[in-house]
Amino acid sequence: MTLRRLLAIAVLGALIGLSGCGGPRNRDAHTFSHQDVFASGSWTGETFRAWDQQVDLEGRPPTYSDLGAYPIGNGRVFGIVGLSLPLGTVQDMLGPTYQKVAGLMGSVMPAVLVDGEPILPARQSTAWVAPCGVVRSRWEGEPVQVDLLQTVPPETDAVLTLIMVTNVGDEAVDVTLALQSSMPTDEETADGLVFTRGGARAMAGFAGANTRVLQRSVIPEMPEGIEQRLMPLGSFGTELEGAVAVGCPLGRVRSEESVGKLAYLTFASDAEGEQQILEEIESAGWELFEDSHRWWQHWHDRTLQVEGAGEEIDQFMTIHKYICRVQQAEAGGYSPMHKYTQRWIRDSNGPVKLLLDCGDFESVDRDLSYHFGGCALQKRIFNNLPLNLDVDVESPPRIDWSEVPTPKAEIASFVILQNYWYWQHTGETEQLEERWDYLRRALEGHHVDEAGRLPFHGDETYRFPGYELHQAEPGSCPDYVHLTLRSADSAFEYVAAAEAMAEMGEALGRDDAEIAQYRQAGDFVREATERLYWQDDRGYYAPAMSAVSGELYRYPFANICLRPLWIGYAQPQDQQVQNVLSALSHLYRTDAGTCRLTPACGYYVGMTPGYVLSALAAIDHPEAEQALEGLLVAAEPSGGFAEMNRPDDTPSRDVWGLHRIRPWEGGINGSAVLQYLTGFEPRAHEDLAFFRPNLPEGVQTMRVSNLRVGDANLTLEVEREEQKVMWRVTCEEAADGVMVASGKPRPLASFGMRPPTLKPGETLAFERPRVSSQVSVDVSEEPFDYGPANVRSGATVLLTWSGEVAEQVREAEGQVTVLDTRIAWPAEYLRTALVADGGQPRAARVILDVEGWPGAFKPDDWWTEGAGAEAIAEYEAAGGEVAKADVPAAGKAPSAGLIN
């Protein structure tokens, strides 16, 4: 036991004895005063003020969109603070593993009873304690003020809550502390209440106290108008029949006195493990909070730090690296933990990119090793893996990867690219050697058709919000992309992955023929992508196309059109600049710095702000500064990002996308902010790093430290000087030094002369003109014009989604022109296919296959009473002939799950 801790216990004993609070049974240990915990200068008072949340229940009731999620966890036990009332309730808990097996372990609500009644002070707040790992909430009111500190210690499987009550009234009051769980109670013991689910066992109680079971609900009465999602313990409301709580009576607390107790919720697999955790808590007490703070402080100190970019941005970067790291399971896999779990391939893009940028190579290595070992164990490369597989990452199973099932597109590319990003940052090749057959199989498993096109995989960021919105809010997304089309996005990713395989293969000394095979595969799809998807007349890539009709989906789609630069498909040259600005001209909101997904869909997924900022920063466009502001506005109050945002830039609360603190979205957005601030791009395999920094408006100097390139650790210092940006790069440590260059990333071989090499202790200075802030994205004020259909006069037009129907109709009718109803074209497009400008029929005949399904994002009555019916009626009135498709395959719909 440390001297500091002995002194603290002695002081606590004296203070408690003088206070008269708590009665004999609560004086033995783990009883604190406000001064003990929140003394001036203590780390407990260092909160991230730019990302706290405040609610006042006497005003407008908060909505789910108004609240933010503050996660705590240690890789085995996880919970979220801040998303329900009273603030300080911990919900979506999991333990003793991050993997959801039988379901979540519910919520636990701290309660304070004054003179026998639970209180709900009107003014409440939640904030991060720097540098995260501990969350602080406060309830302000009379007669008591309540301060809550909550954490999950690094080595102790428990959610700990220190509940501090301060009497701010004039009279002494009787106080009882309590915990109530949303889980049914299975057992009452002398230490507390036990809850079980599946193989997990949780116990609620108080340290250093003879707890008491309260045969009642301690949920306080809630004000009118609070939406159900925010109610204490979720759907329980204010009355809970047969509820019990574990209580800790403190007795009389006099005016100006304070008393606090340590509450716990332990997680174990059995009673024996539970008892060990209880002994740890009783032995260590407050030191467990110190352990959490030290662990996260040490991690923060050796990873990326941004200082001087403004309080909001400095704190944002710390918060996001924490959000990604706290959602990593003990075995290694990253996971979106708010109601999800599992290690998802695409969801790992965010934490892999950001934590590599932050220099936490060890964390990313554990994740990639877990995925490789898990795929080997299950003998497939699948979309997701459980987080608790018994994987020996040091010696994973050796299997024949050549016939292993793989995803058909998109996420198979990410398997390769995540390992490629790791190699770019670290320069390490041992992992690539071990995983080469797995990476090669991921590329070979893609479904590339004879034309060089790939399908969508079915990513939720495309499937939703469009499909959900179409059902919940008809008409809100008539121009969304349907997932049974061919995908430009999958093509961008495939090309980047194939070229990455060639580059890594060269580093590993693979056979020239093998490397040529990867380059040829990438070239084949690149040529097809540029020929088929690039729209010269519009200046951006068509996000998708029909394999049946060859029609392009012409609407810009933010996450697809902005992908080429982000994924590494292309460099920021003339066509890519045009692609970014042309797409944004229909999607960007200059007033907010945020972006629609499509011209008609104001909802957007959580990483869209990151894609916008990254693209504008890559082309060095001055609007990137406004996009940075938009990205910060799009965050939830805690700094995290939701799965989907509403058109008002707040997290979704009515339709799909309710999940918060997403490591996928937040990691991408955090990485984009760092890209804007620094232009940092490591090429560790070449001992080379690029920088092209920007200073946000109003910032004069900025310092970014722990920028790692292989074994080198760099510090960037940036300063504004009139119309120039000046910066210095210092090498803090390195084995042999690292080359540093200014500008856009490119291979070392492209330099005429080698860039200068920095040795440890050396500094290089650079400058560049400041980008003018007077230029903005030229946003079109006109409604999006989809344009006319390409149908020759006198053609027979078939309206169907089915290639099989098209083939059967061609056999019966001869040549026909197909309009694919999976493309969400507007009625005017259909009208131009059927009727000429003069009012005469353009099509000689129209054959309809629309009874089984009306088409992409169209209401069921579109062809009977809606705009489609009107276009057909106009065509018939002009003298056109209409018939129904009379072939065996007609009248059906696309596969379940892909129709809206």
mmCIF file of N, CA and C in Angstrom, residues 420-484:
data_model
loop_
_atom_site.group_PDB
_atom_site.id
_atom_site.type_symbol
_atom_site.label_atom_id
_atom_site.label_comp_id
_atom_site.label_asym_id
_atom_site.label_seq_id
_atom_site.Cartn_x
_atom_site.Cartn_y
_atom_site.Cartn_z
ATOM 1 N N TYR A 420 -2.537 -3.188 -45.778
ATOM 2 C CA TYR A 420 -1.701 -2.254 -46.537
ATOM 3 C C TYR A 420 -1.466 -0.971 -45.753
ATOM 4 N N TRP A 421 -2.514 -0.439 -45.131
ATOM 5 C CA TRP A 421 -2.351 0.785 -44.326
ATOM 6 C C TRP A 421 -1.379 0.537 -43.167
ATOM 7 N N TYR A 422 -1.495 -0.642 -42.567
ATOM 8 C CA TYR A 422 -0.571 -0.976 -41.470
ATOM 9 C C TYR A 422 0.868 -0.979 -41.986
ATOM 10 N N TRP A 423 1.069 -1.565 -43.139
ATOM 11 C CA TRP A 423 2.412 -1.618 -43.728
ATOM 12 C C TRP A 423 2.915 -0.219 -44.058
ATOM 13 N N GLN A 424 2.067 0.648 -44.588
ATOM 14 C CA GLN A 424 2.479 2.012 -44.894
ATOM 15 C C GLN A 424 2.948 2.753 -43.647
ATOM 16 N N HIS A 425 2.285 2.514 -42.521
ATOM 17 C CA HIS A 425 2.634 3.219 -41.296
ATOM 18 C C HIS A 425 3.834 2.599 -40.581
ATOM 19 N N THR A 426 3.967 1.290 -40.651
ATOM 20 C CA THR A 426 4.989 0.614 -39.843
ATOM 21 C C THR A 426 6.187 0.141 -40.646
ATOM 22 N N GLY A 427 6.002 -0.155 -41.920
ATOM 23 C CA GLY A 427 7.063 -0.733 -42.733
ATOM 24 C C GLY A 427 7.330 -2.192 -42.441
ATOM 25 N N GLU A 428 6.537 -2.810 -41.566
ATOM 26 C CA GLU A 428 6.771 -4.201 -41.182
ATOM 27 C C GLU A 428 6.255 -5.150 -42.266
ATOM 28 N N THR A 429 7.009 -6.202 -42.514
ATOM 29 C CA THR A 429 6.608 -7.162 -43.547
ATOM 30 C C THR A 429 6.351 -8.561 -42.998
ATOM 31 N N GLU A 430 6.687 -8.809 -41.729
ATOM 32 C CA GLU A 430 6.501 -10.158 -41.196
ATOM 33 C C GLU A 430 5.042 -10.590 -41.268
ATOM 34 N N GLN A 431 4.143 -9.671 -40.914
ATOM 35 C CA GLN A 431 2.722 -10.011 -40.951
ATOM 36 C C GLN A 431 2.258 -10.289 -42.379
ATOM 37 N N LEU A 432 2.760 -9.503 -43.330
ATOM 38 C CA LEU A 432 2.362 -9.721 -44.721
ATOM 39 C C LEU A 432 2.803 -11.090 -45.208
ATOM 40 N N GLU A 433 4.016 -11.494 -44.828
ATOM 41 C CA GLU A 433 4.501 -12.820 -45.221
ATOM 42 C C GLU A 433 3.560 -13.902 -44.690
ATOM 43 N N GLU A 434 3.172 -13.784 -43.429
ATOM 44 C CA GLU A 434 2.332 -14.803 -42.805
ATOM 45 C C GLU A 434 0.937 -14.813 -43.421
ATOM 46 N N ARG A 435 0.424 -13.644 -43.799
ATOM 47 C CA ARG A 435 -0.973 -13.523 -44.239
ATOM 48 C C ARG A 435 -1.125 -13.492 -45.758
ATOM 49 N N TRP A 436 -0.067 -13.741 -46.499
ATOM 50 C CA TRP A 436 -0.127 -13.480 -47.928
ATOM 51 C C TRP A 436 -1.205 -14.293 -48.643
ATOM 52 N N ASP A 437 -1.314 -15.577 -48.347
ATOM 53 C CA ASP A 437 -2.312 -16.405 -49.027
ATOM 54 C C ASP A 437 -3.730 -15.953 -48.686
ATOM 55 N N TYR A 438 -3.926 -15.496 -47.486
ATOM 56 C CA TYR A 438 -5.230 -14.956 -47.046
ATOM 57 C C TYR A 438 -5.561 -13.675 -47.810
ATOM 58 N N LEU A 439 -4.577 -12.790 -47.985
ATOM 59 C CA LEU A 439 -4.798 -11.552 -48.728
ATOM 60 C C LEU A 439 -5.019 -11.847 -50.210
ATOM 61 N N ARG A 440 -4.242 -12.768 -50.750
ATOM 62 C CA ARG A 440 -4.406 -13.118 -52.155
ATOM 63 C C ARG A 440 -5.793 -13.708 -52.405
ATOM 64 N N ARG A 441 -6.265 -14.551 -51.469
ATOM 65 C CA ARG A 441 -7.593 -15.137 -51.630
ATOM 66 C C ARG A 441 -8.673 -14.063 -51.570
ATOM 67 N N ALA A 442 -8.473 -13.044 -50.706
ATOM 68 C CA ALA A 442 -9.454 -11.960 -50.613
ATOM 69 C C ALA A 442 -9.598 -11.250 -51.956
ATOM 70 N N LEU A 443 -8.485 -11.064 -52.675
ATOM 71 C CA LEU A 443 -8.571 -10.410 -53.980
ATOM 72 C C LEU A 443 -9.183 -11.349 -55.009
ATOM 73 N N GLU A 444 -8.737 -12.579 -55.026
ATOM 74 C CA GLU A 444 -9.236 -13.529 -56.032
ATOM 75 C C GLU A 444 -10.721 -13.811 -55.861
ATOM 76 N N GLY A 445 -11.236 -13.670 -54.646
ATOM 77 C CA GLY A 445 -12.629 -13.998 -54.388
ATOM 78 C C GLY A 445 -13.626 -12.965 -54.872
ATOM 79 N N HIS A 446 -13.149 -11.810 -55.335
ATOM 80 C CA HIS A 446 -14.064 -10.785 -55.849
ATOM 81 C C HIS A 446 -14.821 -11.299 -57.085
ATOM 82 N N HIS A 447 -16.052 -10.850 -57.229
ATOM 83 C CA HIS A 447 -16.860 -11.196 -58.389
ATOM 84 C C HIS A 447 -16.718 -10.098 -59.441
ATOM 85 N N VAL A 448 -15.769 -10.245 -60.327
ATOM 86 C CA VAL A 448 -15.561 -9.287 -61.423
ATOM 87 C C VAL A 448 -16.157 -9.898 -62.685
ATOM 88 N N ASP A 449 -17.120 -9.197 -63.297
ATOM 89 C CA ASP A 449 -17.744 -9.787 -64.486
ATOM 90 C C ASP A 449 -16.873 -9.543 -65.714
ATOM 91 N N GLU A 450 -17.352 -10.066 -66.865
ATOM 92 C CA GLU A 450 -16.550 -10.015 -68.079
ATOM 93 C C GLU A 450 -16.325 -8.591 -68.577
ATOM 94 N N ALA A 451 -17.169 -7.662 -68.110
ATOM 95 C CA ALA A 451 -17.017 -6.256 -68.510
ATOM 96 C C ALA A 451 -16.129 -5.481 -67.544
ATOM 97 N N GLY A 452 -15.640 -6.135 -66.486
ATOM 98 C CA GLY A 452 -14.790 -5.443 -65.521
ATOM 99 C C GLY A 452 -15.570 -4.737 -64.438
ATOM 100 N N ARG A 453 -16.814 -5.173 -64.193
ATOM 101 C CA ARG A 453 -17.669 -4.534 -63.191
ATOM 102 C C ARG A 453 -17.815 -5.437 -61.964
ATOM 103 N N LEU A 454 -18.123 -4.806 -60.825
ATOM 104 C CA LEU A 454 -18.334 -5.542 -59.579
ATOM 105 C C LEU A 454 -19.681 -5.164 -58.985
ATOM 106 N N PRO A 455 -20.249 -6.058 -58.162
ATOM 107 C CA PRO A 455 -21.529 -5.759 -57.520
ATOM 108 C C PRO A 455 -21.326 -4.953 -56.235
ATOM 109 N N PHE A 456 -22.403 -4.415 -55.722
ATOM 110 C CA PHE A 456 -22.415 -3.964 -54.339
ATOM 111 C C PHE A 456 -22.339 -5.198 -53.441
ATOM 112 N N HIS A 457 -21.722 -5.014 -52.267
ATOM 113 C CA HIS A 457 -21.765 -6.112 -51.307
ATOM 114 C C HIS A 457 -23.050 -6.059 -50.502
ATOM 115 N N GLY A 458 -23.526 -4.878 -50.196
ATOM 116 C CA GLY A 458 -24.720 -4.739 -49.367
ATOM 117 C C GLY A 458 -24.464 -3.906 -48.132
ATOM 118 N N ASP A 459 -23.510 -3.000 -48.222
ATOM 119 C CA ASP A 459 -23.107 -2.170 -47.094
ATOM 120 C C ASP A 459 -24.289 -1.378 -46.546
ATOM 121 N N GLU A 460 -24.419 -1.381 -45.208
ATOM 122 C CA GLU A 460 -25.521 -0.674 -44.575
ATOM 123 C C GLU A 460 -25.521 0.825 -44.885
ATOM 124 N N THR A 461 -24.344 1.404 -45.170
ATOM 125 C CA THR A 461 -24.337 2.833 -45.472
ATOM 126 C C THR A 461 -25.000 3.126 -46.809
ATOM 127 N N TYR A 462 -25.175 2.099 -47.657
ATOM 128 C CA TYR A 462 -25.940 2.278 -48.886
ATOM 129 C C TYR A 462 -27.358 1.734 -48.721
ATOM 130 N N ARG A 463 -27.458 0.585 -48.105
ATOM 131 C CA ARG A 463 -28.779 -0.003 -47.892
ATOM 132 C C ARG A 463 -29.659 0.961 -47.092
ATOM 133 N N PHE A 464 -29.074 1.566 -46.086
ATOM 134 C CA PHE A 464 -29.757 2.548 -45.256
ATOM 135 C C PHE A 464 -28.938 3.828 -45.332
ATOM 136 N N PRO A 465 -29.523 4.985 -45.129
ATOM 137 C CA PRO A 465 -30.878 5.201 -44.643
ATOM 138 C C PRO A 465 -31.964 5.126 -45.710
ATOM 139 N N GLY A 466 -31.583 4.981 -46.981
ATOM 140 C CA GLY A 466 -32.585 5.060 -48.038
ATOM 141 C C GLY A 466 -33.731 4.095 -47.908
ATOM 142 N N TYR A 467 -33.435 2.806 -47.654
ATOM 143 C CA TYR A 467 -34.499 1.812 -47.605
ATOM 144 C C TYR A 467 -35.422 2.052 -46.410
ATOM 145 N N GLU A 468 -34.805 2.367 -45.264
ATOM 146 C CA GLU A 468 -35.606 2.626 -44.073
ATOM 147 C C GLU A 468 -36.435 3.889 -44.238
ATOM 148 N N LEU A 469 -35.837 4.938 -44.797
ATOM 149 C CA LEU A 469 -36.550 6.196 -44.972
ATOM 150 C C LEU A 469 -37.705 6.046 -45.947
ATOM 151 N N HIS A 470 -37.498 5.232 -46.967
ATOM 152 C CA HIS A 470 -38.566 5.045 -47.943
ATOM 153 C C HIS A 470 -39.805 4.450 -47.287
ATOM 154 N N GLN A 471 -39.576 3.586 -46.299
ATOM 155 C CA GLN A 471 -40.715 2.993 -45.594
ATOM 156 C C GLN A 471 -41.286 3.941 -44.544
ATOM 157 N N ALA A 472 -40.404 4.622 -43.817
ATOM 158 C CA ALA A 472 -40.860 5.458 -42.709
ATOM 159 C C ALA A 472 -41.333 6.826 -43.166
ATOM 160 N N GLU A 473 -40.660 7.383 -44.160
ATOM 161 C CA GLU A 473 -40.991 8.714 -44.651
ATOM 162 C C GLU A 473 -41.055 8.674 -46.175
ATOM 163 N N PRO A 474 -42.142 8.167 -46.740
ATOM 164 C CA PRO A 474 -42.247 8.037 -48.202
ATOM 165 C C PRO A 474 -41.950 9.361 -48.899
ATOM 166 N N GLY A 475 -41.180 9.271 -49.973
ATOM 167 C CA GLY A 475 -40.831 10.453 -50.733
ATOM 168 C C GLY A 475 -39.577 11.158 -50.264
ATOM 169 N N SER A 476 -38.968 10.675 -49.170
ATOM 170 C CA SER A 476 -37.804 11.382 -48.632
ATOM 171 C C SER A 476 -36.512 11.019 -49.351
ATOM 172 N N CYS A 477 -36.522 9.952 -50.147
ATOM 173 C CA CYS A 477 -35.280 9.549 -50.834
ATOM 174 C C CYS A 477 -35.603 8.903 -52.172
ATOM 175 N N PRO A 478 -36.241 9.631 -53.091
ATOM 176 C CA PRO A 478 -36.613 9.021 -54.376
ATOM 177 C C PRO A 478 -35.428 8.755 -55.286
ATOM 178 N N ASP A 479 -34.227 9.214 -54.897
ATOM 179 C CA ASP A 479 -33.065 9.083 -55.777
ATOM 180 C C ASP A 479 -31.962 8.244 -55.150
ATOM 181 N N TYR A 480 -32.340 7.290 -54.300
ATOM 182 C CA TYR A 480 -31.325 6.479 -53.631
ATOM 183 C C TYR A 480 -30.820 5.379 -54.564
ATOM 184 N N VAL A 481 -29.686 4.780 -54.221
ATOM 185 C CA VAL A 481 -29.069 3.764 -55.067
ATOM 186 C C VAL A 481 -29.531 2.373 -54.621
ATOM 187 N N HIS A 482 -29.909 1.547 -55.582
ATOM 188 C CA HIS A 482 -30.363 0.199 -55.285
ATOM 189 C C HIS A 482 -29.184 -0.768 -55.352
ATOM 190 N N LEU A 483 -29.166 -1.720 -54.432
ATOM 191 C CA LEU A 483 -27.974 -2.525 -54.247
ATOM 192 C C LEU A 483 -27.872 -3.737 -55.167
ATOM 193 N N THR A 484 -28.811 -3.900 -56.089
ATOM 194 C CA THR A 484 -28.653 -4.980 -57.063
ATOM 195 C C THR A 484 -28.046 -4.476 -58.369
#
